[in-house]
Each structure stands twice: as C-alpha cells, then as structure tokens.
mmCIF file of C-alpha atoms in Angstrom:
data_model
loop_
_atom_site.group_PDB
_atom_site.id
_atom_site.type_symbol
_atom_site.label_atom_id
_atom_site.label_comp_id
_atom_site.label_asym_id
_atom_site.label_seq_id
_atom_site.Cartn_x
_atom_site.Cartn_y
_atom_site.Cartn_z
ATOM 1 C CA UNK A 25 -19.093 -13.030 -12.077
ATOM 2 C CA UNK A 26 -16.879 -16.502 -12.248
ATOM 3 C CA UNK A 27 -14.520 -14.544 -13.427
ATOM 4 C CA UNK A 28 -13.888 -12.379 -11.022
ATOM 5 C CA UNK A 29 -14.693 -15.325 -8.252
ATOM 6 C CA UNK A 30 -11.926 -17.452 -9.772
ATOM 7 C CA UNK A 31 -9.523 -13.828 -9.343
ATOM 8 C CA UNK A 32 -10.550 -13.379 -6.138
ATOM 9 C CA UNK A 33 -9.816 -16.836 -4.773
ATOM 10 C CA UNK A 34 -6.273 -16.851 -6.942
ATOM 11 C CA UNK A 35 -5.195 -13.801 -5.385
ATOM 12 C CA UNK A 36 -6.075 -14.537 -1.492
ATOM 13 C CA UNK A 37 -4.194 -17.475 -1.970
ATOM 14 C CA UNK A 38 -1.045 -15.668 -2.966
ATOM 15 C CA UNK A 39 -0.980 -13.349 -0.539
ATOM 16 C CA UNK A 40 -2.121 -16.105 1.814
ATOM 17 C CA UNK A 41 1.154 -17.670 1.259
ATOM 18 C CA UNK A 42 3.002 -14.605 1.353
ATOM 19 C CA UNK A 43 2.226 -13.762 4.723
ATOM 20 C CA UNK A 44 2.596 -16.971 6.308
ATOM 21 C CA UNK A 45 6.291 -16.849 4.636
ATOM 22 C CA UNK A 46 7.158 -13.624 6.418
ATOM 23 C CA UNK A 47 5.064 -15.193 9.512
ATOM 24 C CA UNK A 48 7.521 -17.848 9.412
ATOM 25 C CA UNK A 49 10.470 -16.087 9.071
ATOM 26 C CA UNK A 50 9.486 -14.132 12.139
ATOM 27 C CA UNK A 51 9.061 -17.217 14.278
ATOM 28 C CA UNK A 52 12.436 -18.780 13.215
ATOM 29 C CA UNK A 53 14.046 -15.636 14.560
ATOM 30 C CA UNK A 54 12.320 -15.502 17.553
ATOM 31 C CA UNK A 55 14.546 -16.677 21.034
ATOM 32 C CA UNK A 56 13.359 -18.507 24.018
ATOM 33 C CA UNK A 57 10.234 -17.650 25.532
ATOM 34 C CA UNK A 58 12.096 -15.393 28.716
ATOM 35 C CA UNK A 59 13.873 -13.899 26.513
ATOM 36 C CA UNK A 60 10.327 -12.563 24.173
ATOM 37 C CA UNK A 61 8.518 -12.096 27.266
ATOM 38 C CA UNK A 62 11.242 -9.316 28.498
ATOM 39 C CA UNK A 63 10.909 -6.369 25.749
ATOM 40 C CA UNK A 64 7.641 -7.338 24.806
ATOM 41 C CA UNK A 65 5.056 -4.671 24.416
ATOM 42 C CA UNK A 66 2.645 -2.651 21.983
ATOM 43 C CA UNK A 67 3.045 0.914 20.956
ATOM 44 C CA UNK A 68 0.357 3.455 19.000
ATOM 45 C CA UNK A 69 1.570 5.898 16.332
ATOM 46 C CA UNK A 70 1.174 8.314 13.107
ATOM 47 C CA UNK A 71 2.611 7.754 9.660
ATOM 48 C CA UNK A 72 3.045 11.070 8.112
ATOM 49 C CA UNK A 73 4.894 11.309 4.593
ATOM 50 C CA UNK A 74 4.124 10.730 0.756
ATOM 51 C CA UNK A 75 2.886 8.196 -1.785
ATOM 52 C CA UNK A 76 3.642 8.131 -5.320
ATOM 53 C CA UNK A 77 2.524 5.428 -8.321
ATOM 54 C CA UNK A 78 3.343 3.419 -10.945
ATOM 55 C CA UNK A 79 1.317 2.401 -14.132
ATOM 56 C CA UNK A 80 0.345 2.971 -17.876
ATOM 57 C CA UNK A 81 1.117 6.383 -16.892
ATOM 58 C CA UNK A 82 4.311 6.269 -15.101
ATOM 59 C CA UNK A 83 5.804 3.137 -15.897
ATOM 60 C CA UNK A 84 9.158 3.930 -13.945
ATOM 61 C CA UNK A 85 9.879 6.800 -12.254
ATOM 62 C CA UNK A 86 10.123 6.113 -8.858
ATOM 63 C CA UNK A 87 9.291 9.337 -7.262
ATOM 64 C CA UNK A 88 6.653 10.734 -9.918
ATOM 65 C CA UNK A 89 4.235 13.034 -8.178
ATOM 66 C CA UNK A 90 4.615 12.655 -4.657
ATOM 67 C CA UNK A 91 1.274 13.289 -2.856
ATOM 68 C CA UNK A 92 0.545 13.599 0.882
ATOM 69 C CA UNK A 93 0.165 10.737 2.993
ATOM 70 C CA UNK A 94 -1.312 10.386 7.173
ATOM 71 C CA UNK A 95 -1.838 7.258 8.450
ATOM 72 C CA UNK A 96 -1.790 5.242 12.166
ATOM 73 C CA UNK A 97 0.361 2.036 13.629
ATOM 74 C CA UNK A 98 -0.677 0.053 16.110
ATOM 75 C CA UNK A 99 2.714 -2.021 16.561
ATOM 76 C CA UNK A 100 2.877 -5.224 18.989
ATOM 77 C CA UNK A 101 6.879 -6.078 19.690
ATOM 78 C CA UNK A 102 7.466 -9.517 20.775
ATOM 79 C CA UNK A 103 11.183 -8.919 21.404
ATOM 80 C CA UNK A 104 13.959 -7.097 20.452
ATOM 81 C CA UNK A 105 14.287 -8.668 17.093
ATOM 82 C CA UNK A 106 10.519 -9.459 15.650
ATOM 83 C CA UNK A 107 7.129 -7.138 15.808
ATOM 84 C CA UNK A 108 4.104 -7.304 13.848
ATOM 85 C CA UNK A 109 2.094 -3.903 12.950
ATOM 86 C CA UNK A 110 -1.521 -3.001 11.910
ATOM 87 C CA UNK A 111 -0.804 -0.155 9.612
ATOM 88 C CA UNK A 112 -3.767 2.170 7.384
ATOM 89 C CA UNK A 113 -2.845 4.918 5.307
ATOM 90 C CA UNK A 114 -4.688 7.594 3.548
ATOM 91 C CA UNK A 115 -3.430 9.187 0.034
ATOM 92 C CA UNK A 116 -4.647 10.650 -2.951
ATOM 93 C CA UNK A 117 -2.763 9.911 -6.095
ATOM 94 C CA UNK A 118 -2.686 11.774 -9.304
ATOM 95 C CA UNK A 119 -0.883 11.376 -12.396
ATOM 96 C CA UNK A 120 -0.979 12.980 -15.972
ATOM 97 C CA UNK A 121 0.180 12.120 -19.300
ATOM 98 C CA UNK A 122 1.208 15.459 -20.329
ATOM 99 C CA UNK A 123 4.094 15.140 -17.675
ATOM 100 C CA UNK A 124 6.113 12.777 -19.870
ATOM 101 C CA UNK A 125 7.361 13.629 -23.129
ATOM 102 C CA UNK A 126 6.275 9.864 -24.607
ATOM 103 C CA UNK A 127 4.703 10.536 -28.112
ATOM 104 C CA UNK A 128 2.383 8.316 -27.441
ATOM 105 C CA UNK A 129 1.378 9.411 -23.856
ATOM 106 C CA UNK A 130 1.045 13.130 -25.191
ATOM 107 C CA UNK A 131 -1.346 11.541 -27.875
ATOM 108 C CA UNK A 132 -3.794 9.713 -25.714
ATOM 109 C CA UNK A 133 -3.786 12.596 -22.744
ATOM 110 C CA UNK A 134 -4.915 10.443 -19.844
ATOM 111 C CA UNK A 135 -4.907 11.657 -16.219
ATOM 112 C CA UNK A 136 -6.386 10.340 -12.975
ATOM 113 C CA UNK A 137 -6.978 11.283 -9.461
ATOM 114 C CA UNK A 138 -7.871 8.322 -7.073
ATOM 115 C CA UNK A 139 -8.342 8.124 -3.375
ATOM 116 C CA UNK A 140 -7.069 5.549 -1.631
ATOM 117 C CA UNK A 141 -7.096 4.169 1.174
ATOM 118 C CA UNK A 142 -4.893 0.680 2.806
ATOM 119 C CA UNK A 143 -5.289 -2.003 5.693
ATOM 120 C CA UNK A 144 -2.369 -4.121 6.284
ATOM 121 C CA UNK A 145 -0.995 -6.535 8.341
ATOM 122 C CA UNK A 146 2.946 -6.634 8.665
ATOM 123 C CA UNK A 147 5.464 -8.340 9.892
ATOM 124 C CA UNK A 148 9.071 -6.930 10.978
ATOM 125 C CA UNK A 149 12.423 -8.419 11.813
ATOM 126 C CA UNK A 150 15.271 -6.140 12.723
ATOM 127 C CA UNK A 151 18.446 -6.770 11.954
ATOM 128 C CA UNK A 152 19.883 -6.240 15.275
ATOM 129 C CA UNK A 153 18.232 -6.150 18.896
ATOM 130 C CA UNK A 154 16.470 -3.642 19.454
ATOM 131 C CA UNK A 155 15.910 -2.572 23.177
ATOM 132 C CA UNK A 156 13.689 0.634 24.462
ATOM 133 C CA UNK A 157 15.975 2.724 27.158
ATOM 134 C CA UNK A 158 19.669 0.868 26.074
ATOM 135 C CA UNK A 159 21.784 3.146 24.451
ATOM 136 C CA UNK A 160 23.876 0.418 23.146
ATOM 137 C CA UNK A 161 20.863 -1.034 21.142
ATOM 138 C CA UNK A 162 18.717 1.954 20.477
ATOM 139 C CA UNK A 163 19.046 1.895 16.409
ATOM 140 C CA UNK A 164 18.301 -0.865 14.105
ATOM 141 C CA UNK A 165 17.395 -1.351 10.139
ATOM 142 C CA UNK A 166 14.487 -3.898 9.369
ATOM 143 C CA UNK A 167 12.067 -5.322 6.264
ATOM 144 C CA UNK A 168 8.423 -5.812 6.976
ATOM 145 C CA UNK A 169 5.580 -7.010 4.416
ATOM 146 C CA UNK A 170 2.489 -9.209 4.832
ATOM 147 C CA UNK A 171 -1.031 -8.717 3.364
ATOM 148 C CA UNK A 172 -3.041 -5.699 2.635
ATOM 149 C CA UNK A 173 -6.306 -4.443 1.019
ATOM 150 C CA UNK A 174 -6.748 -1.713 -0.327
ATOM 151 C CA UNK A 175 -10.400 0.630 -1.074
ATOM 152 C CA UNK A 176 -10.652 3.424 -3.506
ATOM 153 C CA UNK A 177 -12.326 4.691 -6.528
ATOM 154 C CA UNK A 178 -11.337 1.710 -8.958
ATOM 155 C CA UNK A 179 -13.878 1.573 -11.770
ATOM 156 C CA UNK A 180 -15.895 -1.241 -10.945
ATOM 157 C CA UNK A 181 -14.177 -2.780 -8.275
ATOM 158 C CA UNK A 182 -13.468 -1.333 -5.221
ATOM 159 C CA UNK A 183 -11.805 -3.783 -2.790
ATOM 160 C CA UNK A 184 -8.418 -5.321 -3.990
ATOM 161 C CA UNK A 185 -5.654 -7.413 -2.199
ATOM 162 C CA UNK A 186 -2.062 -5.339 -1.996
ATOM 163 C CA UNK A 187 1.242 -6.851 -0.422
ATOM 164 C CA UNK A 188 3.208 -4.280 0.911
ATOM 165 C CA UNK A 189 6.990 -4.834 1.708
ATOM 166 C CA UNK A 190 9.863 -2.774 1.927
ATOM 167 C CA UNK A 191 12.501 -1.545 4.106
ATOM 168 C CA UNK A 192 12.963 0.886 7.219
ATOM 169 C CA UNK A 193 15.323 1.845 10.154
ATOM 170 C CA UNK A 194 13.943 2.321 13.902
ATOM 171 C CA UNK A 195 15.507 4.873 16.607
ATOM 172 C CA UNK A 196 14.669 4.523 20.306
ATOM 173 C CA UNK A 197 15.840 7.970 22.019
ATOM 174 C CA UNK A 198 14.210 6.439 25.215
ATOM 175 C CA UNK A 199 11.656 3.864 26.683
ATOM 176 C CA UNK A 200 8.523 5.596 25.469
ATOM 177 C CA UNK A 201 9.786 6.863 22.377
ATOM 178 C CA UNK A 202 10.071 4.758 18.823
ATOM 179 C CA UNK A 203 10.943 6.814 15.844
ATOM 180 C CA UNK A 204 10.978 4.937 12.242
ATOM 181 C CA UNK A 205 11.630 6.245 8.848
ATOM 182 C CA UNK A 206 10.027 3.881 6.555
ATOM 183 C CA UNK A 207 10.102 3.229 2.381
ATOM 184 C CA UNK A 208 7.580 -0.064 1.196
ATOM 185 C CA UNK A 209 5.961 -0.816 -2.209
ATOM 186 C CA UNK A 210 3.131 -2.158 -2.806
ATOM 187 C CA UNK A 211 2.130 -4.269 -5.292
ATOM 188 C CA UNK A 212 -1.521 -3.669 -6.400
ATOM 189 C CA UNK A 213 -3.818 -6.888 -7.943
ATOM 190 C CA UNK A 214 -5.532 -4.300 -9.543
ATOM 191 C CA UNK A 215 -4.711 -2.025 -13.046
ATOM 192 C CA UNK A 216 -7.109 0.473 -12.841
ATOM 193 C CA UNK A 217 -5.450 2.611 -10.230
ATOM 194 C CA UNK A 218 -4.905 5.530 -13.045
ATOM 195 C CA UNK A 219 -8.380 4.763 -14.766
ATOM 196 C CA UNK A 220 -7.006 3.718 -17.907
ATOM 197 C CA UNK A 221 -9.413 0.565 -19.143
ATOM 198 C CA UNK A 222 -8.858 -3.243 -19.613
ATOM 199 C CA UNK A 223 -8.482 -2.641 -23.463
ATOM 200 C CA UNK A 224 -5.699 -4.834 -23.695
ATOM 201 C CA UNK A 225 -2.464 -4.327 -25.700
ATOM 202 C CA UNK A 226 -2.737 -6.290 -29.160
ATOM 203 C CA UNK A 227 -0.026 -5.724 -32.308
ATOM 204 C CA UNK A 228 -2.625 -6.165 -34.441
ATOM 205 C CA UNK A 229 -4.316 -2.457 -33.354
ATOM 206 C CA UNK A 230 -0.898 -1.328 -34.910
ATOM 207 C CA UNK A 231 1.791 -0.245 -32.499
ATOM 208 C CA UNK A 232 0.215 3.798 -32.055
ATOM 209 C CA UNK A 233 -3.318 2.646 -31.547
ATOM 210 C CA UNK A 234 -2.068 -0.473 -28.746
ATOM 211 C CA UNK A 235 -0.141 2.254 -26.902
ATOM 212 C CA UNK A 236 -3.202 4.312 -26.321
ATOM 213 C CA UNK A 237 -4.735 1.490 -23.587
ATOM 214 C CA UNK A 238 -3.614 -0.956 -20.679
ATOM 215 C CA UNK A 239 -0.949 -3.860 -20.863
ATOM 216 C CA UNK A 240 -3.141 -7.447 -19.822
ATOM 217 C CA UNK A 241 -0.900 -8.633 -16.442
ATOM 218 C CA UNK A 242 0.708 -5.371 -16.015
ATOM 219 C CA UNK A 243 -0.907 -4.258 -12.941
ATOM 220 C CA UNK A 244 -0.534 -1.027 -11.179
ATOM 221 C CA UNK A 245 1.960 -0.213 -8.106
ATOM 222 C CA UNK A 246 2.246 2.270 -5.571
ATOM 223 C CA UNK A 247 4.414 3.195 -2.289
ATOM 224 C CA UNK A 248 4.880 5.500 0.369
ATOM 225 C CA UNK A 249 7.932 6.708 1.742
ATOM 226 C CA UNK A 250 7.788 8.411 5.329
ATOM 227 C CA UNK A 251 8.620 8.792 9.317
ATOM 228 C CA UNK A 252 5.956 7.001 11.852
ATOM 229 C CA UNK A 253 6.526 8.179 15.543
ATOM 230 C CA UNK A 254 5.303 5.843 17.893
ATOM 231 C CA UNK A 255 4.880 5.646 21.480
ATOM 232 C CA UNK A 256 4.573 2.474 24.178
ATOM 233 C CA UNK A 257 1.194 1.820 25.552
ATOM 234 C CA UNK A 258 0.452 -0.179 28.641
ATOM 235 C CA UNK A 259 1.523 -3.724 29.145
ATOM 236 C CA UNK A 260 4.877 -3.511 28.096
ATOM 237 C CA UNK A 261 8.580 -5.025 29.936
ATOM 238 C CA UNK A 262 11.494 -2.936 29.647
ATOM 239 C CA UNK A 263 15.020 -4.704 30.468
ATOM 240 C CA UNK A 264 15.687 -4.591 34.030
ATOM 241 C CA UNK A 265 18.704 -2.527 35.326
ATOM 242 C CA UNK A 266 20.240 -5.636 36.706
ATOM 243 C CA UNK A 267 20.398 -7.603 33.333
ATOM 244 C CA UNK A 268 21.881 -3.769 31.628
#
C-alpha cells in the first residue's frame, strides 16, 4: 500500500508540473486584456474518430488496430491565440499477439480487450489568430496537452494519471461553427493496458522465457486521432465590423 502511495504522489507531481508548463506557456502568449476580452467565448462539441495502442504487444506500430472512438469538448477561448478544453473520450482497445509475426509474441499468444475511458484538461495555443466570422483568419494549426486520468479495466488498479499532447488544425467556416481535426498521444502511468503482468524482464529467465512478460518502466501508450465539431455557446464576443 506505500508502494503504490509513494507512485501515486510521484506521478501527480509530474503531471502537476506538466500542466502548469503548458499553463504558462499559454499565459506568456496571451495579449492585453481588450484584446482577450474581444474573441473570448466557450463552445460545446463531439469528438468522433479512432484510438489505437502501444505496449508489450505492439511496441511500434503507430496505427495498429484502430478502434472506434466518441467523445465531448467543452472548449473556453480566451482569444484568438490561447483556449483551454475539458475533453472525455470513450474507446475500447484490443490487441493480439498473433497479429505480429515476432517468434516470441506467436509463442506466448497474449490478447486483450480493455475499455477505457479519459478526463483531461488541455491547454491550446494556435499558431496564428484565430477569429470566428474573418475570412482572413479562419484556419490555424495548434498543440494542446495538460493532465488527464484515465478509468478502465486495469487489473488491480483502475484510476491512473495520462498526459495527453499532440497536435491539431482548427477551421472556422463562420461565427458559430469550429471544425478541428485532431492527432494526441497519450502517455499512460500505467502497463497493464494489454493485461500482460508485472513479471518483469530479467536475462537470467534466459532471453525466450523474459520475452514472454512485461518490461519494468516500459509503460503502456495510447492515442486517438479524429475531427471534433464544435459550436459557440452563449457569452461569447465576436470582432466588431468596425475593427474588420
């Protein structure tokens, strides 16, 4: 039970310091306070697209067994440039030795099929203004990543700490309308996502016999790659005519 305290605390503290990096990032890019208060609003939407994994199983394809994935936004944009998002998403990975043609995979015949399910906080900076109802700034790339926890079947555990991050482009067609396409890791304090114990690799089992179990510090990752369509809620302030 210390153990797993002492984890715990270790691992809330690095993605404690994460997320205050990309916090502060966001708040060195931010302009003057007229300037935030103008575009700022909040907007609701749906992810919709796939998640895939990496582990014992898959060690490096990148897009090994895509699997659906649904999940909501709830974005708040502070100005053209910076927003911060609440994001959840639902998936069910699977994964299979008997995909691979590893000798060693095909010998141990593992598979898994886990449910997850991910809370996040993010936050985003675009790389250039980005400003609902302008045509001239209607299309942007950014990077977003903060904290994250994530619930499914893990043997055992059940609650672990992610940190998502990755990269995405935005579209505004019009004021209402925010269209994203979206591709972020995430990298999982946790190696039990495929199921495959905390045996840990030793020489001394001899190199066939090591092969057949987990790697100690060689946890588990996953991502999803999709579109979220968004839309602006109440409370927002579009750029005036006059200032276009």
């Amino acid at each position: 039970m210390k153990v797993k305290l002492r984890f715990f605390k270790a691992q809330k503290l690095k993605v404690s310091l994460i997320f205050a990096f990309v916090m502060l990032g966001c708040m060195m890019a931010m302009p003057g306070q007229a300037q935030a208060q103008r575009n700022q609003h909040d907007e609701v939407g749906l992810f919709a697209g796939v998640g895939t994994y990496n582990g014992e199983i898959n060690p490096q394809q990148l897009m090994y067994n895509p699997r659906p994935a649904l999940g909501f936004n709830l974005r708040h944009v502070f100005n053209e440039r910076i927003g911060i998002t609440f994001q959840t998403i639902w998936c069910k990975f699977k994964g299979n030795d008997a995909d691979f043609d590893n000798e060693f995979q095909q010998k141990r015949g593992a598979s898994f099929e886990n449910e997850l399910v991910e809370m996040s906080l993010q936050g985003e900076i675009n790389f250039m203004p980005l400003i609902p109802g302008d045509e001239r700034h209607c299309f942007t790339p950014y990077i977003a990543g903060g904290p994250g926890l994530a619930v499914a079947s893990f043997p055992g555990e059940g609650l672990r700490f992610c940190i998502p991050f990755g990269v995405g482009v935005k579209y505004c067609p019009n004021n209402v309308v925010t269209l994203s396409a979206e591709w972020k890791y995430r990298k999982l304090f946790s190696d039990l996502l495929d199921n495959i114990g905390h045996d840990y690799y030793d020489i001394s089992f001899g190199e066939e016999a090591a092969k057949q179990r987990s790697f100690l510090g060689n946890d588990d990752w996953y991502s999803f790659i999709g579109v979220v369509l968004s839309f602006k809620i109440g409370g927002g302030h579009s750029q005036c005519q006059a200032y276009k």
